[in-house]
XYZ file of C-alpha atoms in Angstrom:
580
model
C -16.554 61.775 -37.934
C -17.801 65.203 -36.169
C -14.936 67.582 -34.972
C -14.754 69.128 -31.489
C -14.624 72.174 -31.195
C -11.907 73.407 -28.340
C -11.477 76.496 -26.842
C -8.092 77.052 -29.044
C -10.586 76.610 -32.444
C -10.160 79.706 -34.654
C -13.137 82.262 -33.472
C -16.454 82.097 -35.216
C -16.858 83.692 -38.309
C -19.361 86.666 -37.909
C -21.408 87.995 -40.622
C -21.626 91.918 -39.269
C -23.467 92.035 -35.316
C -24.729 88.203 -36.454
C -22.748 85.513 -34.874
C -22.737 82.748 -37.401
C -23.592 79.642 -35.302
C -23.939 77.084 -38.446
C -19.750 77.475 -38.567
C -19.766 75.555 -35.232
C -21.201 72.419 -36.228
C -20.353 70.123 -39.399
C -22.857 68.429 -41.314
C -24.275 65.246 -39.398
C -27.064 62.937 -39.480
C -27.271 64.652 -35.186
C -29.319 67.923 -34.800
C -26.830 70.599 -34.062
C -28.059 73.437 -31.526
C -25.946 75.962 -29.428
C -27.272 77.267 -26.482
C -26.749 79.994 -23.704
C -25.036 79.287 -20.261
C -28.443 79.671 -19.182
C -30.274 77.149 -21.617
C -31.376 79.648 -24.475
C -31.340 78.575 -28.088
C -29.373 80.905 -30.019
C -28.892 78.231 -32.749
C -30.703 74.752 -34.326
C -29.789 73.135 -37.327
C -31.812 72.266 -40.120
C -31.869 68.682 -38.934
C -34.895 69.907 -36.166
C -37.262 69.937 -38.759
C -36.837 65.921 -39.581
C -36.690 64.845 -36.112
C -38.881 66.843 -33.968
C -41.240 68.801 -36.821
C -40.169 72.016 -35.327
C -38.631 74.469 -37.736
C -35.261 76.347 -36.020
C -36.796 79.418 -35.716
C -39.268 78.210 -33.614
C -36.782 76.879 -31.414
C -34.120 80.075 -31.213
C -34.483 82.200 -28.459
C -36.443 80.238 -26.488
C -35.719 77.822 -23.647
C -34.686 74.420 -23.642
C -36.672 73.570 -20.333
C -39.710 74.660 -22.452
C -39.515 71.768 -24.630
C -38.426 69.160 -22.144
C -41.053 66.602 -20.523
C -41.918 67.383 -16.793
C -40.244 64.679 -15.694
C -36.902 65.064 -16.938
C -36.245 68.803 -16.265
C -34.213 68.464 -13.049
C -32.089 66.420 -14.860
C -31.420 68.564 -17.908
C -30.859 70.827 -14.883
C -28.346 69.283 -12.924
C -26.864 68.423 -16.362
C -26.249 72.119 -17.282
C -24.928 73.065 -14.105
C -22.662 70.157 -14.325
C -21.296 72.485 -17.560
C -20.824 75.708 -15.345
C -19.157 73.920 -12.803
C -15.675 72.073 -13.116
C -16.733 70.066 -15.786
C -16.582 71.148 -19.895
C -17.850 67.962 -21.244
C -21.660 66.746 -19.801
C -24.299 64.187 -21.613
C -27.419 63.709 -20.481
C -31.049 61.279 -21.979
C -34.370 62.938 -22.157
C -37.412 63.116 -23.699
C -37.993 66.264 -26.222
C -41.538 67.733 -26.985
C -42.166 67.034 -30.907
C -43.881 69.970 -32.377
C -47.122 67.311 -32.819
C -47.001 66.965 -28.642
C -45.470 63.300 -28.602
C -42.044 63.128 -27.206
C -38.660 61.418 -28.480
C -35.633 59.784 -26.186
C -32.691 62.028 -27.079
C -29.399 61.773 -25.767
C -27.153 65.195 -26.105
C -23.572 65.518 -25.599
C -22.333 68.621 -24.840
C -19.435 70.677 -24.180
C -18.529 74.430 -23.027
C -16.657 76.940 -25.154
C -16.036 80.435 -24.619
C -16.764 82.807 -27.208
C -16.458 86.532 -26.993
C -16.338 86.405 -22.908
C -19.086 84.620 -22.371
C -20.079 81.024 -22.371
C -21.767 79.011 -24.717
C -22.832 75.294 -24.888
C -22.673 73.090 -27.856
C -24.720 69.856 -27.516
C -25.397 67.010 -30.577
C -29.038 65.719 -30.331
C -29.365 62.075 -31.330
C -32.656 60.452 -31.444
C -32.368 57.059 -28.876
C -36.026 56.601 -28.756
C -35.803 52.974 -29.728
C -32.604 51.844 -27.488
C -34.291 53.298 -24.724
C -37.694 51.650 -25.125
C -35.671 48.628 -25.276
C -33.934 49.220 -21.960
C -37.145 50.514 -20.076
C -38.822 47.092 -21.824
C -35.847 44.797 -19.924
C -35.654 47.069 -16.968
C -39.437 46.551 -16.749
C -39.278 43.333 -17.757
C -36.837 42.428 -14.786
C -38.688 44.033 -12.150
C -42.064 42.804 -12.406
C -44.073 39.042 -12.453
C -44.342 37.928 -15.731
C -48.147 36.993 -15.491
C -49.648 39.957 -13.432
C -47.182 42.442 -14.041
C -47.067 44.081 -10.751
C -43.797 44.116 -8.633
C -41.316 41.242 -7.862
C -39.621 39.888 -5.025
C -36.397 42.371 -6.124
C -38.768 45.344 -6.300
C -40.251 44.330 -2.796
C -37.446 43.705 -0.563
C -35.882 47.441 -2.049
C -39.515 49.375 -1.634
C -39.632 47.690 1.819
C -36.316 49.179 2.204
C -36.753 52.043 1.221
C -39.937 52.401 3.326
C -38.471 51.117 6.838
C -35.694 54.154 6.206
C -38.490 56.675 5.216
C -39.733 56.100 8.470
C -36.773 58.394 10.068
C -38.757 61.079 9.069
C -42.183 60.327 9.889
C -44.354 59.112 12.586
C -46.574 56.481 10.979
C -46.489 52.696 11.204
C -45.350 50.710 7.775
C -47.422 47.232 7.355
C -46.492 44.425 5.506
C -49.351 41.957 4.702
C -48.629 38.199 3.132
C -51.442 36.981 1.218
C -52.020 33.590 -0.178
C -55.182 32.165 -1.990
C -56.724 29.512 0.016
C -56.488 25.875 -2.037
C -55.261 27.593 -5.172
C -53.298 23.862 -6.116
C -56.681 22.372 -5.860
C -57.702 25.087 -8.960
C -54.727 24.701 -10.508
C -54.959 20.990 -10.301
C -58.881 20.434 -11.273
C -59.186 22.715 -13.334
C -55.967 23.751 -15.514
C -53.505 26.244 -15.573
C -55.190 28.577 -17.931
C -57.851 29.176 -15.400
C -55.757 29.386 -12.612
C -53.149 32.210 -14.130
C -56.781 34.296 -15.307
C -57.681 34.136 -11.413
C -54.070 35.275 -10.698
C -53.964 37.416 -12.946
C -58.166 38.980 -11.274
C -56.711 38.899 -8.005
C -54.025 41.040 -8.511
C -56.381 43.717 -10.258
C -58.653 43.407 -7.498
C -55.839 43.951 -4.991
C -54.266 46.697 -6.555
C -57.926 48.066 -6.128
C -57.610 48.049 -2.594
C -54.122 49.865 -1.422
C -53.152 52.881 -1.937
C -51.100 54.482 -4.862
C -48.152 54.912 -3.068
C -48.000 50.827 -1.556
C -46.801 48.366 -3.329
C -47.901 45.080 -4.552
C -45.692 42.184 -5.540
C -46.010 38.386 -6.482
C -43.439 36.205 -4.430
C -44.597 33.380 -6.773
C -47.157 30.508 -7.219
C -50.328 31.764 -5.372
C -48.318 34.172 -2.768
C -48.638 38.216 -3.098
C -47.101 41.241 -0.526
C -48.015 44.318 -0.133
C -46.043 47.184 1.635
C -48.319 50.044 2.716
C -46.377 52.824 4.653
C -47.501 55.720 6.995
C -50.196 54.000 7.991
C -52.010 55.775 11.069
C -51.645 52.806 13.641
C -51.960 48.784 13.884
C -55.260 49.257 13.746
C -55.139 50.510 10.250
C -53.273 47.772 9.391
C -55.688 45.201 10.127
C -58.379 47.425 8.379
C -56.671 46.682 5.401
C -56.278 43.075 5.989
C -59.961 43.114 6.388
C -60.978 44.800 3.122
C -58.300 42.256 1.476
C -59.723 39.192 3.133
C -63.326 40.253 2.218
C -62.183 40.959 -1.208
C -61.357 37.521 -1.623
C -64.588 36.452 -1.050
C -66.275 37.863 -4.189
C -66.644 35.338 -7.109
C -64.744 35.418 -9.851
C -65.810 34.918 -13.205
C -63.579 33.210 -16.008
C -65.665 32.733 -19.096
C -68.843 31.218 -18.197
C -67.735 29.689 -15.457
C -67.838 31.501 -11.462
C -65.165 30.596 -8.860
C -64.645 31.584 -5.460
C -60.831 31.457 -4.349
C -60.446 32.967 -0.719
C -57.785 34.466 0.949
C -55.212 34.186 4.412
C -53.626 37.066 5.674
C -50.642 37.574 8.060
C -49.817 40.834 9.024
C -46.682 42.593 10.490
C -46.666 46.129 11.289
C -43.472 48.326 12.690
C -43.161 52.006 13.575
C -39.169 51.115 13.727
C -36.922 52.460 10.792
C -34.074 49.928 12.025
C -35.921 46.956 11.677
C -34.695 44.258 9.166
C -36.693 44.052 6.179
C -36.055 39.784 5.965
C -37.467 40.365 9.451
C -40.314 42.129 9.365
C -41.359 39.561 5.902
C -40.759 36.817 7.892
C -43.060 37.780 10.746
C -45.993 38.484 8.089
C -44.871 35.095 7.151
C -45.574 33.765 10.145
C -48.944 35.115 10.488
C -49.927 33.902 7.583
C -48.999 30.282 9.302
C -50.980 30.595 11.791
C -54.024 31.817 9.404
C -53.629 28.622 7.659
C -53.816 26.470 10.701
C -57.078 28.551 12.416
C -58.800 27.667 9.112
C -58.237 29.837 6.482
C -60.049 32.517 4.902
C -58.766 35.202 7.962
C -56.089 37.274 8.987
C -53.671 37.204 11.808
C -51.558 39.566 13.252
C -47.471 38.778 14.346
C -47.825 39.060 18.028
C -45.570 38.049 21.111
C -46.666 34.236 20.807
C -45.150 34.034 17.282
C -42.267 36.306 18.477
C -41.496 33.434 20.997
C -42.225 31.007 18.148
C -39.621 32.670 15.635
C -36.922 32.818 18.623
C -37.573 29.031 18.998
C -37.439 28.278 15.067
C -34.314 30.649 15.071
C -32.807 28.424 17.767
C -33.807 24.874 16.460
C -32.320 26.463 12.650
C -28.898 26.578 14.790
C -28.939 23.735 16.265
C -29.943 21.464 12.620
C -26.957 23.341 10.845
C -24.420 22.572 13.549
C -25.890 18.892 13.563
C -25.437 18.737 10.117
C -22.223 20.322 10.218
C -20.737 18.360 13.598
C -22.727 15.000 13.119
C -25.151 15.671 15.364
C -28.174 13.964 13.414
C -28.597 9.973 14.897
C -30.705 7.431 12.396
C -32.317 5.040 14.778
C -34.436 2.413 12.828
C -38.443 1.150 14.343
C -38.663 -2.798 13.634
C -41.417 -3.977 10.886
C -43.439 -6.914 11.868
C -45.171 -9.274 9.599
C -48.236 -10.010 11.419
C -48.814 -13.613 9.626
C -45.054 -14.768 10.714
C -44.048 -13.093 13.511
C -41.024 -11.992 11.880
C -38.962 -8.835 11.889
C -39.171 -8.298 7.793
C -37.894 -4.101 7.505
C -37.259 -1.205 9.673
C -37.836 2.281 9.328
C -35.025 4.859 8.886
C -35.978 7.822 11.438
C -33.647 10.761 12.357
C -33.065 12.143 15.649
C -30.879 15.240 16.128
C -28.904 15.398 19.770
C -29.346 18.115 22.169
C -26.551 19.861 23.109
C -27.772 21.457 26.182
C -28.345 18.129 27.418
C -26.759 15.306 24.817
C -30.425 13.514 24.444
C -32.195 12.779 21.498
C -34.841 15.388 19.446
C -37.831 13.749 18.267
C -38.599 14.662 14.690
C -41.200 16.687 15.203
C -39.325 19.277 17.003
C -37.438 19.951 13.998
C -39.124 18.758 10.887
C -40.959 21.350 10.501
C -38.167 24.197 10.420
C -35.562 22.186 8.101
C -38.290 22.357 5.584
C -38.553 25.889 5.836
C -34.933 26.719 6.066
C -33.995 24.503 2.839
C -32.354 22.122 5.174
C -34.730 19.058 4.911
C -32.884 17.918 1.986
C -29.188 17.801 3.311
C -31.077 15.956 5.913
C -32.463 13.281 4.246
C -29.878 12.813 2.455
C -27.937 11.920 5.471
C -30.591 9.234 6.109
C -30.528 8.001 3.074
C -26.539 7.044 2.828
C -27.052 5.838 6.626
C -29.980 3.625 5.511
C -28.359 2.120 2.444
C -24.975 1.609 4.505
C -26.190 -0.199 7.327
C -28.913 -2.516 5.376
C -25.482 -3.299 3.469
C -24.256 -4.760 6.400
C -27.469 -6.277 7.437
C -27.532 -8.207 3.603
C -24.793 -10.223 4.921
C -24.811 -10.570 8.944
C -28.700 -11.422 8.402
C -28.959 -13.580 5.494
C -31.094 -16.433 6.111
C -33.627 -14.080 8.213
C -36.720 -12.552 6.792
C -35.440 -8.974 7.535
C -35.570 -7.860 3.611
C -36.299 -4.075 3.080
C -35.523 -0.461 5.347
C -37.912 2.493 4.510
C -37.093 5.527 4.431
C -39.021 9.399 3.995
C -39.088 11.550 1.045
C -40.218 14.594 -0.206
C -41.766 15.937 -3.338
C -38.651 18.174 -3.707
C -36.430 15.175 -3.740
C -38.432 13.157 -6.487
C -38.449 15.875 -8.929
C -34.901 16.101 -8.076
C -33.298 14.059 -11.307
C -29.794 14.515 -9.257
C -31.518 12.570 -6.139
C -32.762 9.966 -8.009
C -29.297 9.330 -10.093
C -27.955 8.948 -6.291
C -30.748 6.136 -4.689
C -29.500 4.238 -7.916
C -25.467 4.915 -7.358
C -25.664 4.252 -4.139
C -27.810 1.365 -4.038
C -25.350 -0.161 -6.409
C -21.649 1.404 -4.512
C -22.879 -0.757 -1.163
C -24.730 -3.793 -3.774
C -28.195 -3.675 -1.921
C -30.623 -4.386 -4.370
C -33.068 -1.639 -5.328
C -36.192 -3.597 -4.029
C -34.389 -3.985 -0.511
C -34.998 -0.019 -0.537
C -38.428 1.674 0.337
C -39.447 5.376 -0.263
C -41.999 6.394 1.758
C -43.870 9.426 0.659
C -46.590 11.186 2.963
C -50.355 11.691 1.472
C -50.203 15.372 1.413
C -46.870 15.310 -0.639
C -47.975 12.566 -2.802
C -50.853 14.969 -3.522
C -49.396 18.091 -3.822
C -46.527 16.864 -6.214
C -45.349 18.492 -9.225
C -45.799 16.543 -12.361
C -41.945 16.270 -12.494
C -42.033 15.037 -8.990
C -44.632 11.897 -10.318
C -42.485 11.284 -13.049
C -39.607 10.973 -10.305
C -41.076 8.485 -8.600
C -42.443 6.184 -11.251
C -38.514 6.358 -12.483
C -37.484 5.054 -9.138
C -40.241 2.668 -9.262
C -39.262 1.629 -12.651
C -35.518 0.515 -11.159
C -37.079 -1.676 -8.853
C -37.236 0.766 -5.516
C -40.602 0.306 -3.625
C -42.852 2.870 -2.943
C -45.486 3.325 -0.068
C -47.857 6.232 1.046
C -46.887 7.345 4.569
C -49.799 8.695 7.033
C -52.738 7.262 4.736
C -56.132 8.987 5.231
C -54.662 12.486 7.467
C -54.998 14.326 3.560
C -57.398 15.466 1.581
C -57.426 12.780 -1.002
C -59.969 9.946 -1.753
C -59.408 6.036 -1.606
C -59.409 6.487 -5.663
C -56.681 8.203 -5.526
C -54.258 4.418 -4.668
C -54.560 3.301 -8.352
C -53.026 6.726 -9.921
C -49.712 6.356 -8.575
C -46.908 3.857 -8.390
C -47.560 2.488 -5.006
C -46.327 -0.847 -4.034
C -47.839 -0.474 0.144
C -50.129 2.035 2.184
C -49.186 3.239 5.795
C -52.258 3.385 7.852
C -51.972 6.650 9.933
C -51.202 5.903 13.646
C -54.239 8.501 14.327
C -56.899 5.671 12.813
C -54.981 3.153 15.097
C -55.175 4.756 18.278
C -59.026 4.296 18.854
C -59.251 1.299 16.421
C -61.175 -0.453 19.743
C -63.094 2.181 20.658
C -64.354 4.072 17.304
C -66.541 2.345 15.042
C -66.044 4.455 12.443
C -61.811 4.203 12.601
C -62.724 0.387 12.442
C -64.576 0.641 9.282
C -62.333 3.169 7.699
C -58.992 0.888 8.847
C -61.245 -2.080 7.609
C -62.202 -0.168 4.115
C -58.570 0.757 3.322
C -56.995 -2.585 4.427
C -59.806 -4.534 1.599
C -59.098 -1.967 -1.274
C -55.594 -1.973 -1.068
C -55.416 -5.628 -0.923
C -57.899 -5.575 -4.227
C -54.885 -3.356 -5.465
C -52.288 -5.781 -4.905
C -51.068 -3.206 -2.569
C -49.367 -4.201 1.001
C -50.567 -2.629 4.192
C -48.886 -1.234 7.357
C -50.271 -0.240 9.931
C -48.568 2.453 12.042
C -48.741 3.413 16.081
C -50.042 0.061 17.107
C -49.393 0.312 21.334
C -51.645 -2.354 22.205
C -52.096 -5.977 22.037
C -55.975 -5.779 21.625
C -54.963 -3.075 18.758
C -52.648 -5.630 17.636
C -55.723 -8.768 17.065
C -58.031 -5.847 15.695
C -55.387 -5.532 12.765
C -55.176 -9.553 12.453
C -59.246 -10.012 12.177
C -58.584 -7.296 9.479
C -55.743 -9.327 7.940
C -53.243 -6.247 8.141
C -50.273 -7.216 6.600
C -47.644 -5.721 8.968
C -47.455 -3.300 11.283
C -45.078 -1.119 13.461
C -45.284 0.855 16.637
C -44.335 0.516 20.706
C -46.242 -2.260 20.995
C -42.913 -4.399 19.337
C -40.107 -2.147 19.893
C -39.416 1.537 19.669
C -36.521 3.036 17.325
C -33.117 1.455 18.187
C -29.874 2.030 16.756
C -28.913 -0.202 14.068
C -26.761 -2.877 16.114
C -29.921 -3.128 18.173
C -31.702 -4.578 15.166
C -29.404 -7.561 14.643
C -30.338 -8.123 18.369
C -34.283 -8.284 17.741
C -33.698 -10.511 14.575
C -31.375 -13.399 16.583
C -33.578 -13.213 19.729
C -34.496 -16.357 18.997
C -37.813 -18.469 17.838
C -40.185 -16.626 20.440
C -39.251 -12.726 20.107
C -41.495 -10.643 22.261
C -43.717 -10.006 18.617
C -43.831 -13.477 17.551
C -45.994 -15.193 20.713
C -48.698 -13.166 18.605
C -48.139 -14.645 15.101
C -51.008 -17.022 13.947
């Protein structure tokens, strides 16, 4: 084990005006060097040859800086006047010029001695080169995307940090634009994962080709990049760049022999305020990219008042759902089911309403929905339904037996069905209140159904499997074809209220309402029909032999006692005088 030298060692041994500097060291695998207070070899052991190719006299009496990479100097710096300071002990890792011009990872430990008067510095050299490729390879590693190696969400939120408090000392605007490739599930979807990482992988090249050195570019995930551009001269600059990106995407890419074209949206938040919120300023570009979504895709939008009064809304209703869900403030009222052949109430709909506070009435859906998917809170919410559903058709089994009222639906996401923990609970709870899984519908909406994960299929075929139903909500509002009804494990198809609202006056809704009523019945599938608010919409569906249907023309959503109500009314309910 090496021996420190202390200041109380004997003196050096000196071989006449020579100071013998090998005495100070013992023999070790280390390279041995003494130095001046000032950084001057005056010694190197033999060791120098075998590690850096340099023999020691090429070393002595020159300086340490000399041989240090550019990069690290300030900190072999700060190191040695950590020695002249209050400190006798300093280490410090940095990378040594080799006599060949590569450079090794060294890590010296040092410590000050006096000898004759003056000061001297001993340091050991060890060779870390490995260990700190290693820890450069994990630090690396943990700060980039995996696929297209640029930044990661860590990296982005500190740069973005770091930028907004740069911004005390200058006088330029820092942008943040969110960019998502337009349809990239579609890709992904038709034509594999391989091909959709390579175009990942191409648009990150190409956007790195378009900012500056000093802005950064990070992958939040899936098809979603950021980039942070400081001291930009104005807005206008800004949306300059959102240009050049937007046009960028427009280009073709080639993978192999084949050429795609994967376009871009843009949102774009700019901020010449260093005490902005990062989160905030993200979330605005966020926002922006929203609303380049909805006006079509393939553009940018800026984050301007309208979506400032927008976020202060969403910031509101986000209060309001997690006090509801904290005080009970979500209501399940449940829309009747009619079968349109008997007359009879036969199911009801689970839909949540959340209570005002300001004024104790009910929210429509719609006014929330979209915000407790955004905030994460769409699953404690459904959740809630869910329980509510199972409980109250438990009491229904029994005060309505005898009836035809058989089955509540309720709405699910694709979350939830790849969520192996949701589907263990449909199954414990069906059994805790004994309701029998087919009493239980899932409803799940066409864009979901098409946008789910494989994991999230799987989900529902297991729930399937137990004996829950399943039906497509909002049929023919997506993207998908008719074909698409004998992929997945659908026992009934909702037809979207938008076909049924000018069923009497649009030709074309007739035949499509007509078409989808004929296949699914060719699929063994049962069909609903949603929104019906008129009787003539009501014979329409009959001549079409709809299977049931649901809307304001029978009843709106009631509260649960109210459906015991509608099911005793008697032989001639309101519904029923249209039964055949």
């Amino acid at each position: 084990m090496e021996r420190q030298l202390a200041v109380s060692d004997p003196p050096v041994h000196e071989l006449g005006n020579t100071v013998d500097y090998g005495a100070l060291v013992l023999v070790s695998p280390d390279v041995h060097v003494v130095t001046s207070e000032y950084g001057v070899f005056r010694y190197v052991s033999p060791g120098c040859f075998d590690l850096f190719g340099w023999d020691p006299a090429d070393l002595e009496g020159r300086h340490e800086d000399e041989f240090a990479h550019l990069d690290d100097v300030a900190a072999l710096n700060a190191t040695r006047e950590e020695l002249l300071g209050e400190s006798d002990h300093a280490s410090a890792t940095f990378r040594f010029r080799c006599k060949d011009g590569s450079y090794r990872w060294i890590e010296t430990r040092s410590r000050r001695v006096e000898q004759d008067g003056s000061w001297l510095v001993l340091s050991s050299l060890r060779d870390v080169s490995e260990r700190q490729q290693l820890t450069m390879a994990l630090k690396h590693e943990a700060s980039t995307d995996p696929l297209t190696g640029v930044a990661n969400r860590t990296v982005l939120m500190d740069r973005l940090r770091q930028g907004l408090r740069r911004m005390e000392r200058t006088n330029g605007v820092l942008a943040v634009l969110y960019v998502d490739l337009d349809r990239f599930k579609v890709v992904n979807d038709s034509l594999g994962h391989r091909i959709g990482d390579a175009i990942l992988l191409k648009m990150a090249e190409r956007l790195m080709h378009h900012i500056r050195p000093a802005d950064t570019l990070a992958r939040l995930g899936g098809d979603e990049f950021v980039i942070v551009a400081e001291n930009m001269v104005d807005e206008h600059a800004a949306r300059e760049l959102a240009k050049r990106i937007i046009e960028a995407g427009r280009e073709p890419f080639r993978v192999g022999m084949e050429e795609f074209v994967c376009t871009l949206s843009v949102g774009v938040a700019s901020t010449a305020d260093s005490q902005r919120a990062a989160e905030d300023l993200l979330r605005e570009a966020d926002l922006a990219l929203y609303r380049a979504k909805d006006r079509g895709r393939d553009r940018a939008e800026i984050f301007d008042e309208e979506l400032q009064t927008k976020a202060v809304g969403r910031l509101v209703i986000e209060r309001m759902l997690r006090r509801a869900l904290d005080e009970g403030g979500l209501v399940v009222e449940y829309q009747p089911i009619i079968d349109l052949c008997t007359g009879a109430l036969v199911g009801s709909e689970a839909l949540v309403r959340m209570r005002d506070p300001n004024t104790s009435g009910l929210l429509q859906p719609e006014s929330f929905l979209d915000v407790a998917e955004e905030t994460g809170l769409l699953i404690a919410m459904d959740e809630r339904v869910l329980a509510d559903a199972i409980k109250q058709f438990s009491g229904w089994r029994i005060r309505l037996a005898g009836t035809q009222y058989a089955e509540v639906a309720i709405n699910v996401t694709a979350r939830h069905l790849a969520d192996v923990g949701f589907q263990r609970s449909v199954v414990n709870q069906l059994a805790a209140y004994d309701v029998a899984p087919c009493n239980l519908q899932l409803e799940v909406t066409e864009r979901v159904l098409m946008e789910a994960s494989n994991s999230a299929i799987t989900g529902l075929r297991s729930l399937r499997d137990a004996g829950v139903q399943v039906g497509l909500d909002d049929f023919g509002t997506g993207y998908s074809s008719l074909a698409y009804l004998r992929q997945f494990p659908l026992d009934f198809v909702k037809i979207d209220k938008s076909f049924i609202d000018d069923l009497a006056r649009d030709q074309g809704n007739l035949a499509i309402v007509a078409a989808i009523i004929n296949l699914s019945h060719a699929l063994e599938l049962t069909v609903v029909a949603e929104g019906v608010e008129t009787e003539q919409q009501l014979r329409i569906l009959e001549d079409l032999d709809c299977d049931r249907a649901q809307g304001f023309f029978f009843a709106k959503s009631v509260e649960p006692r109210a459906i015991d109500e509608l099911v005793h009314c008697g032989p001639n309910p309101p519904f029923a005088a249209h039964a055949v």
